């Protein structure tokens, strides 16, 4: 009984922390991104931005979402340390829900920042991007995102099947 109560308290604490965190992310003002060090200084804020985009419902905070997307894109297009290799299959997954393309890129970027020694692993970065897409799609399907059979297929795959699917797409 005691373990059950501890587990319930732990889950509630995580839920409250997640909820309060997702509401407190603020996009920095007057972002200066000119030299490599500027981009490195913003890495943690970029991860926070990506987490906010992933955890905030698509239909909430539309203005803030646009600003967060712009901040992420500004950083992504200028960073000298991370390169996202876009493929046709990634773009296809965002045809019905264009919002998912930036989510995919965010998942890739977050993987690269959090795994600096593996940041050039294209397969792993693609899988991270797809996992972000799956997470956001699952949470927002019918609540701002349209049903997409391609993403529904990805959701049904286990980790091994997803890895094989990505490997096939990268050929």
PDB file of C-alpha atoms in Angstrom:
ATOM      1  CA  UNK A   1       0.000   0.000   0.000  1.00  0.00           C
ATOM      2  CA  UNK A   2       2.826   2.389   0.885  1.00  0.00           C
ATOM      3  CA  UNK A   3       4.562   1.834  -2.467  1.00  0.00           C
ATOM      4  CA  UNK A   4       1.298   2.483  -4.285  1.00  0.00           C
ATOM      5  CA  UNK A   5       0.912   5.837  -2.490  1.00  0.00           C
ATOM      6  CA  UNK A   6       4.504   6.781  -3.263  1.00  0.00           C
ATOM      7  CA  UNK A   7       4.003   5.874  -6.924  1.00  0.00           C
ATOM      8  CA  UNK A   8       0.811   7.936  -7.131  1.00  0.00           C
ATOM      9  CA  UNK A   9       2.548  10.910  -5.500  1.00  0.00           C
ATOM     10  CA  UNK A  10       5.465  10.591  -7.897  1.00  0.00           C
ATOM     11  CA  UNK A  11       3.216  10.501 -10.967  1.00  0.00           C
ATOM     12  CA  UNK A  12       1.222  13.502  -9.734  1.00  0.00           C
ATOM     13  CA  UNK A  13       4.442  15.436  -9.089  1.00  0.00           C
ATOM     14  CA  UNK A  14       5.659  14.710 -12.614  1.00  0.00           C
ATOM     15  CA  UNK A  15       2.323  15.774 -14.066  1.00  0.00           C
ATOM     16  CA  UNK A  16       2.282  19.054 -12.145  1.00  0.00           C
ATOM     17  CA  UNK A  17       5.914  19.772 -12.991  1.00  0.00           C
ATOM     18  CA  UNK A  18       5.297  19.065 -16.673  1.00  0.00           C
ATOM     19  CA  UNK A  19       2.186  21.227 -16.742  1.00  0.00           C
ATOM     20  CA  UNK A  20       3.822  24.170 -15.018  1.00  0.00           C
ATOM     21  CA  UNK A  21       6.999  23.871 -17.088  1.00  0.00           C
ATOM     22  CA  UNK A  22       5.159  23.827 -20.394  1.00  0.00           C
ATOM     23  CA  UNK A  23       3.330  27.013 -19.462  1.00  0.00           C
ATOM     24  CA  UNK A  24       6.412  28.957 -18.349  1.00  0.00           C
ATOM     25  CA  UNK A  25       8.680  28.741 -21.414  1.00  0.00           C
ATOM     26  CA  UNK A  26       9.387  32.227 -22.723  1.00  0.00           C
ATOM     27  CA  UNK A  27      10.940  33.017 -26.069  1.00  0.00           C
ATOM     28  CA  UNK A  28      13.993  35.181 -25.507  1.00  0.00           C
ATOM     29  CA  UNK A  29      13.800  38.788 -26.707  1.00  0.00           C
ATOM     30  CA  UNK A  30      16.296  40.291 -29.143  1.00  0.00           C
ATOM     31  CA  UNK A  31      17.972  36.990 -29.997  1.00  0.00           C
ATOM     32  CA  UNK A  32      21.506  37.602 -31.230  1.00  0.00           C
ATOM     33  CA  UNK A  33      22.785  34.721 -33.354  1.00  0.00           C
ATOM     34  CA  UNK A  34      25.885  35.871 -35.196  1.00  0.00           C
ATOM     35  CA  UNK A  35      28.797  33.612 -34.281  1.00  0.00           C
ATOM     36  CA  UNK A  36      29.078  29.943 -33.322  1.00  0.00           C
ATOM     37  CA  UNK A  37      29.218  30.753 -29.601  1.00  0.00           C
ATOM     38  CA  UNK A  38      25.837  32.523 -29.830  1.00  0.00           C
ATOM     39  CA  UNK A  39      24.237  29.297 -31.063  1.00  0.00           C
ATOM     40  CA  UNK A  40      25.889  27.214 -28.346  1.00  0.00           C
ATOM     41  CA  UNK A  41      24.620  29.644 -25.687  1.00  0.00           C
ATOM     42  CA  UNK A  42      21.071  29.089 -26.928  1.00  0.00           C
ATOM     43  CA  UNK A  43      21.182  25.279 -27.060  1.00  0.00           C
ATOM     44  CA  UNK A  44      19.449  24.751 -23.707  1.00  0.00           C
ATOM     45  CA  UNK A  45      16.790  27.337 -24.578  1.00  0.00           C
ATOM     46  CA  UNK A  46      16.259  25.598 -27.919  1.00  0.00           C
ATOM     47  CA  UNK A  47      15.704  22.262 -26.146  1.00  0.00           C
ATOM     48  CA  UNK A  48      13.211  24.022 -23.845  1.00  0.00           C
ATOM     49  CA  UNK A  49      11.499  25.508 -26.905  1.00  0.00           C
ATOM     50  CA  UNK A  50      11.274  22.086 -28.564  1.00  0.00           C
ATOM     51  CA  UNK A  51       9.878  20.549 -25.383  1.00  0.00           C
ATOM     52  CA  UNK A  52       7.294  23.321 -25.198  1.00  0.00           C
ATOM     53  CA  UNK A  53       6.291  22.773 -28.838  1.00  0.00           C
ATOM     54  CA  UNK A  54       6.000  19.032 -28.251  1.00  0.00           C
ATOM     55  CA  UNK A  55       4.047  19.282 -24.988  1.00  0.00           C
ATOM     56  CA  UNK A  56       1.699  22.181 -25.683  1.00  0.00           C
ATOM     57  CA  UNK A  57      -1.473  21.312 -27.567  1.00  0.00           C
ATOM     58  CA  UNK A  58      -1.364  22.522 -31.178  1.00  0.00           C
ATOM     59  CA  UNK A  59      -4.578  24.489 -30.646  1.00  0.00           C
ATOM     60  CA  UNK A  60      -3.226  26.398 -27.613  1.00  0.00           C
ATOM     61  CA  UNK A  61      -1.196  29.609 -27.658  1.00  0.00           C
ATOM     62  CA  UNK A  62      -1.176  30.083 -31.454  1.00  0.00           C
ATOM     63  CA  UNK A  63       0.789  33.350 -31.289  1.00  0.00           C
ATOM     64  CA  UNK A  64       3.385  31.923 -28.923  1.00  0.00           C
ATOM     65  CA  UNK A  65       3.651  28.797 -31.109  1.00  0.00           C
ATOM     66  CA  UNK A  66       4.430  30.973 -34.147  1.00  0.00           C
ATOM     67  CA  UNK A  67       7.114  32.831 -32.200  1.00  0.00           C
ATOM     68  CA  UNK A  68       8.575  29.570 -30.874  1.00  0.00           C
ATOM     69  CA  UNK A  69       8.639  28.121 -34.395  1.00  0.00           C
ATOM     70  CA  UNK A  70      10.383  31.267 -35.680  1.00  0.00           C
ATOM     71  CA  UNK A  71      12.959  31.121 -32.870  1.00  0.00           C
ATOM     72  CA  UNK A  72      13.646  27.453 -33.571  1.00  0.00           C
ATOM     73  CA  UNK A  73      13.930  28.048 -37.329  1.00  0.00           C
ATOM     74  CA  UNK A  74      16.221  31.044 -36.871  1.00  0.00           C
ATOM     75  CA  UNK A  75      18.505  28.932 -34.712  1.00  0.00           C
ATOM     76  CA  UNK A  76      18.293  25.851 -36.958  1.00  0.00           C
ATOM     77  CA  UNK A  77      19.088  27.698 -40.175  1.00  0.00           C
ATOM     78  CA  UNK A  78      22.153  29.378 -38.732  1.00  0.00           C
ATOM     79  CA  UNK A  79      23.756  26.891 -36.367  1.00  0.00           C
ATOM     80  CA  UNK A  80      27.131  25.741 -37.666  1.00  0.00           C
ATOM     81  CA  UNK A  81      27.149  22.582 -35.534  1.00  0.00           C
ATOM     82  CA  UNK A  82      23.954  20.742 -36.520  1.00  0.00           C
ATOM     83  CA  UNK A  83      22.797  19.903 -40.006  1.00  0.00           C
ATOM     84  CA  UNK A  84      19.373  18.461 -40.703  1.00  0.00           C
ATOM     85  CA  UNK A  85      19.276  16.378 -43.863  1.00  0.00           C
ATOM     86  CA  UNK A  86      15.780  16.672 -45.263  1.00  0.00           C
ATOM     87  CA  UNK A  87      14.417  13.778 -47.305  1.00  0.00           C
ATOM     88  CA  UNK A  88      11.220  13.416 -49.328  1.00  0.00           C
ATOM     89  CA  UNK A  89       9.710  10.990 -46.794  1.00  0.00           C
ATOM     90  CA  UNK A  90       9.968  13.583 -44.021  1.00  0.00           C
ATOM     91  CA  UNK A  91       8.160  16.191 -46.097  1.00  0.00           C
ATOM     92  CA  UNK A  92       5.502  13.615 -47.074  1.00  0.00           C
ATOM     93  CA  UNK A  93       4.742  13.021 -43.399  1.00  0.00           C
ATOM     94  CA  UNK A  94       3.849  16.701 -43.045  1.00  0.00           C
ATOM     95  CA  UNK A  95       1.586  16.979 -46.111  1.00  0.00           C
ATOM     96  CA  UNK A  96      -1.678  16.767 -44.163  1.00  0.00           C
ATOM     97  CA  UNK A  97      -0.338  18.556 -41.093  1.00  0.00           C
ATOM     98  CA  UNK A  98       2.363  21.065 -41.985  1.00  0.00           C
ATOM     99  CA  UNK A  99       2.978  21.783 -38.279  1.00  0.00           C
ATOM    100  CA  UNK A 100       4.634  18.390 -38.000  1.00  0.00           C
ATOM    101  CA  UNK A 101       7.619  19.376 -40.154  1.00  0.00           C
ATOM    102  CA  UNK A 102       8.972  21.772 -37.528  1.00  0.00           C
ATOM    103  CA  UNK A 103       8.210  19.146 -34.873  1.00  0.00           C
ATOM    104  CA  UNK A 104      10.299  16.642 -36.848  1.00  0.00           C
ATOM    105  CA  UNK A 105      13.148  19.143 -37.120  1.00  0.00           C
ATOM    106  CA  UNK A 106      12.880  19.866 -33.406  1.00  0.00           C
ATOM    107  CA  UNK A 107      13.180  16.187 -32.540  1.00  0.00           C
ATOM    108  CA  UNK A 108      16.282  15.924 -34.746  1.00  0.00           C
ATOM    109  CA  UNK A 109      17.842  19.047 -33.190  1.00  0.00           C
ATOM    110  CA  UNK A 110      17.078  17.953 -29.636  1.00  0.00           C
ATOM    111  CA  UNK A 111      18.682  14.567 -30.336  1.00  0.00           C
ATOM    112  CA  UNK A 112      21.787  16.249 -31.755  1.00  0.00           C
ATOM    113  CA  UNK A 113      22.116  18.649 -28.806  1.00  0.00           C
ATOM    114  CA  UNK A 114      21.573  15.944 -26.198  1.00  0.00           C
ATOM    115  CA  UNK A 115      23.880  13.450 -27.961  1.00  0.00           C
ATOM    116  CA  UNK A 116      26.792  15.577 -29.211  1.00  0.00           C
ATOM    117  CA  UNK A 117      29.063  12.604 -29.933  1.00  0.00           C
ATOM    118  CA  UNK A 118      26.311  11.024 -32.074  1.00  0.00           C
ATOM    119  CA  UNK A 119      24.896  14.227 -33.603  1.00  0.00           C
ATOM    120  CA  UNK A 120      25.840  13.177 -37.136  1.00  0.00           C
ATOM    121  CA  UNK A 121      24.022   9.825 -36.889  1.00  0.00           C
ATOM    122  CA  UNK A 122      21.391  10.457 -39.558  1.00  0.00           C
ATOM    123  CA  UNK A 123      19.408   7.311 -38.787  1.00  0.00           C
ATOM    124  CA  UNK A 124      19.183   8.042 -35.047  1.00  0.00           C
ATOM    125  CA  UNK A 125      18.327  11.704 -35.666  1.00  0.00           C
ATOM    126  CA  UNK A 126      15.558  10.702 -38.093  1.00  0.00           C
ATOM    127  CA  UNK A 127      14.149   8.275 -35.540  1.00  0.00           C
ATOM    128  CA  UNK A 128      14.207  11.016 -32.892  1.00  0.00           C
ATOM    129  CA  UNK A 129      12.395  13.354 -35.280  1.00  0.00           C
ATOM    130  CA  UNK A 130       9.808  10.697 -36.080  1.00  0.00           C
ATOM    131  CA  UNK A 131       9.270   9.959 -32.394  1.00  0.00           C
ATOM    132  CA  UNK A 132       8.570  13.659 -31.853  1.00  0.00           C
ATOM    133  CA  UNK A 133       6.090  13.630 -34.744  1.00  0.00           C
ATOM    134  CA  UNK A 134       4.384  10.536 -33.343  1.00  0.00           C
ATOM    135  CA  UNK A 135       4.182  12.107 -29.874  1.00  0.00           C
ATOM    136  CA  UNK A 136       2.656  15.367 -31.111  1.00  0.00           C
ATOM    137  CA  UNK A 137       0.374  13.667 -33.629  1.00  0.00           C
ATOM    138  CA  UNK A 138      -0.958  11.236 -31.027  1.00  0.00           C
ATOM    139  CA  UNK A 139      -1.660  14.015 -28.537  1.00  0.00           C
ATOM    140  CA  UNK A 140      -3.301  16.315 -31.106  1.00  0.00           C
ATOM    141  CA  UNK A 141      -5.095  14.074 -33.608  1.00  0.00           C
ATOM    142  CA  UNK A 142      -8.584  15.478 -34.006  1.00  0.00           C
ATOM    143  CA  UNK A 143      -7.654  18.468 -31.843  1.00  0.00           C
ATOM    144  CA  UNK A 144      -5.864  20.560 -34.433  1.00  0.00           C
ATOM    145  CA  UNK A 145      -4.269  17.809 -36.520  1.00  0.00           C
ATOM    146  CA  UNK A 146      -5.919  15.793 -39.268  1.00  0.00           C
ATOM    147  CA  UNK A 147      -5.813  12.004 -39.358  1.00  0.00           C
ATOM    148  CA  UNK A 148      -2.910  10.741 -41.473  1.00  0.00           C
ATOM    149  CA  UNK A 149      -2.639   7.089 -42.471  1.00  0.00           C
ATOM    150  CA  UNK A 150       1.147   7.303 -42.959  1.00  0.00           C
ATOM    151  CA  UNK A 151       1.706   8.441 -39.403  1.00  0.00           C
ATOM    152  CA  UNK A 152      -0.849   5.934 -38.118  1.00  0.00           C
ATOM    153  CA  UNK A 153       1.333   3.184 -39.657  1.00  0.00           C
ATOM    154  CA  UNK A 154       4.423   4.552 -37.907  1.00  0.00           C
ATOM    155  CA  UNK A 155       2.590   4.575 -34.576  1.00  0.00           C
ATOM    156  CA  UNK A 156       1.881   0.854 -34.916  1.00  0.00           C
ATOM    157  CA  UNK A 157       5.562   0.005 -35.472  1.00  0.00           C
ATOM    158  CA  UNK A 158       7.777  -1.161 -32.628  1.00  0.00           C
ATOM    159  CA  UNK A 159      11.263   0.357 -32.269  1.00  0.00           C
ATOM    160  CA  UNK A 160      12.923  -2.267 -34.473  1.00  0.00           C
ATOM    161  CA  UNK A 161      10.361  -1.878 -37.245  1.00  0.00           C
ATOM    162  CA  UNK A 162      10.732   1.915 -37.120  1.00  0.00           C
ATOM    163  CA  UNK A 163      14.522   1.595 -37.395  1.00  0.00           C
ATOM    164  CA  UNK A 164      14.155  -0.681 -40.408  1.00  0.00           C
ATOM    165  CA  UNK A 165      11.621   1.657 -42.001  1.00  0.00           C
ATOM    166  CA  UNK A 166      13.966   4.636 -41.567  1.00  0.00           C
ATOM    167  CA  UNK A 167      16.907   2.657 -42.964  1.00  0.00           C
ATOM    168  CA  UNK A 168      14.816   1.793 -46.019  1.00  0.00           C
ATOM    169  CA  UNK A 169      13.800   5.435 -46.524  1.00  0.00           C
ATOM    170  CA  UNK A 170      17.420   6.584 -46.348  1.00  0.00           C
ATOM    171  CA  UNK A 171      18.559   4.273 -49.160  1.00  0.00           C
TER     172      UNK A 171
END
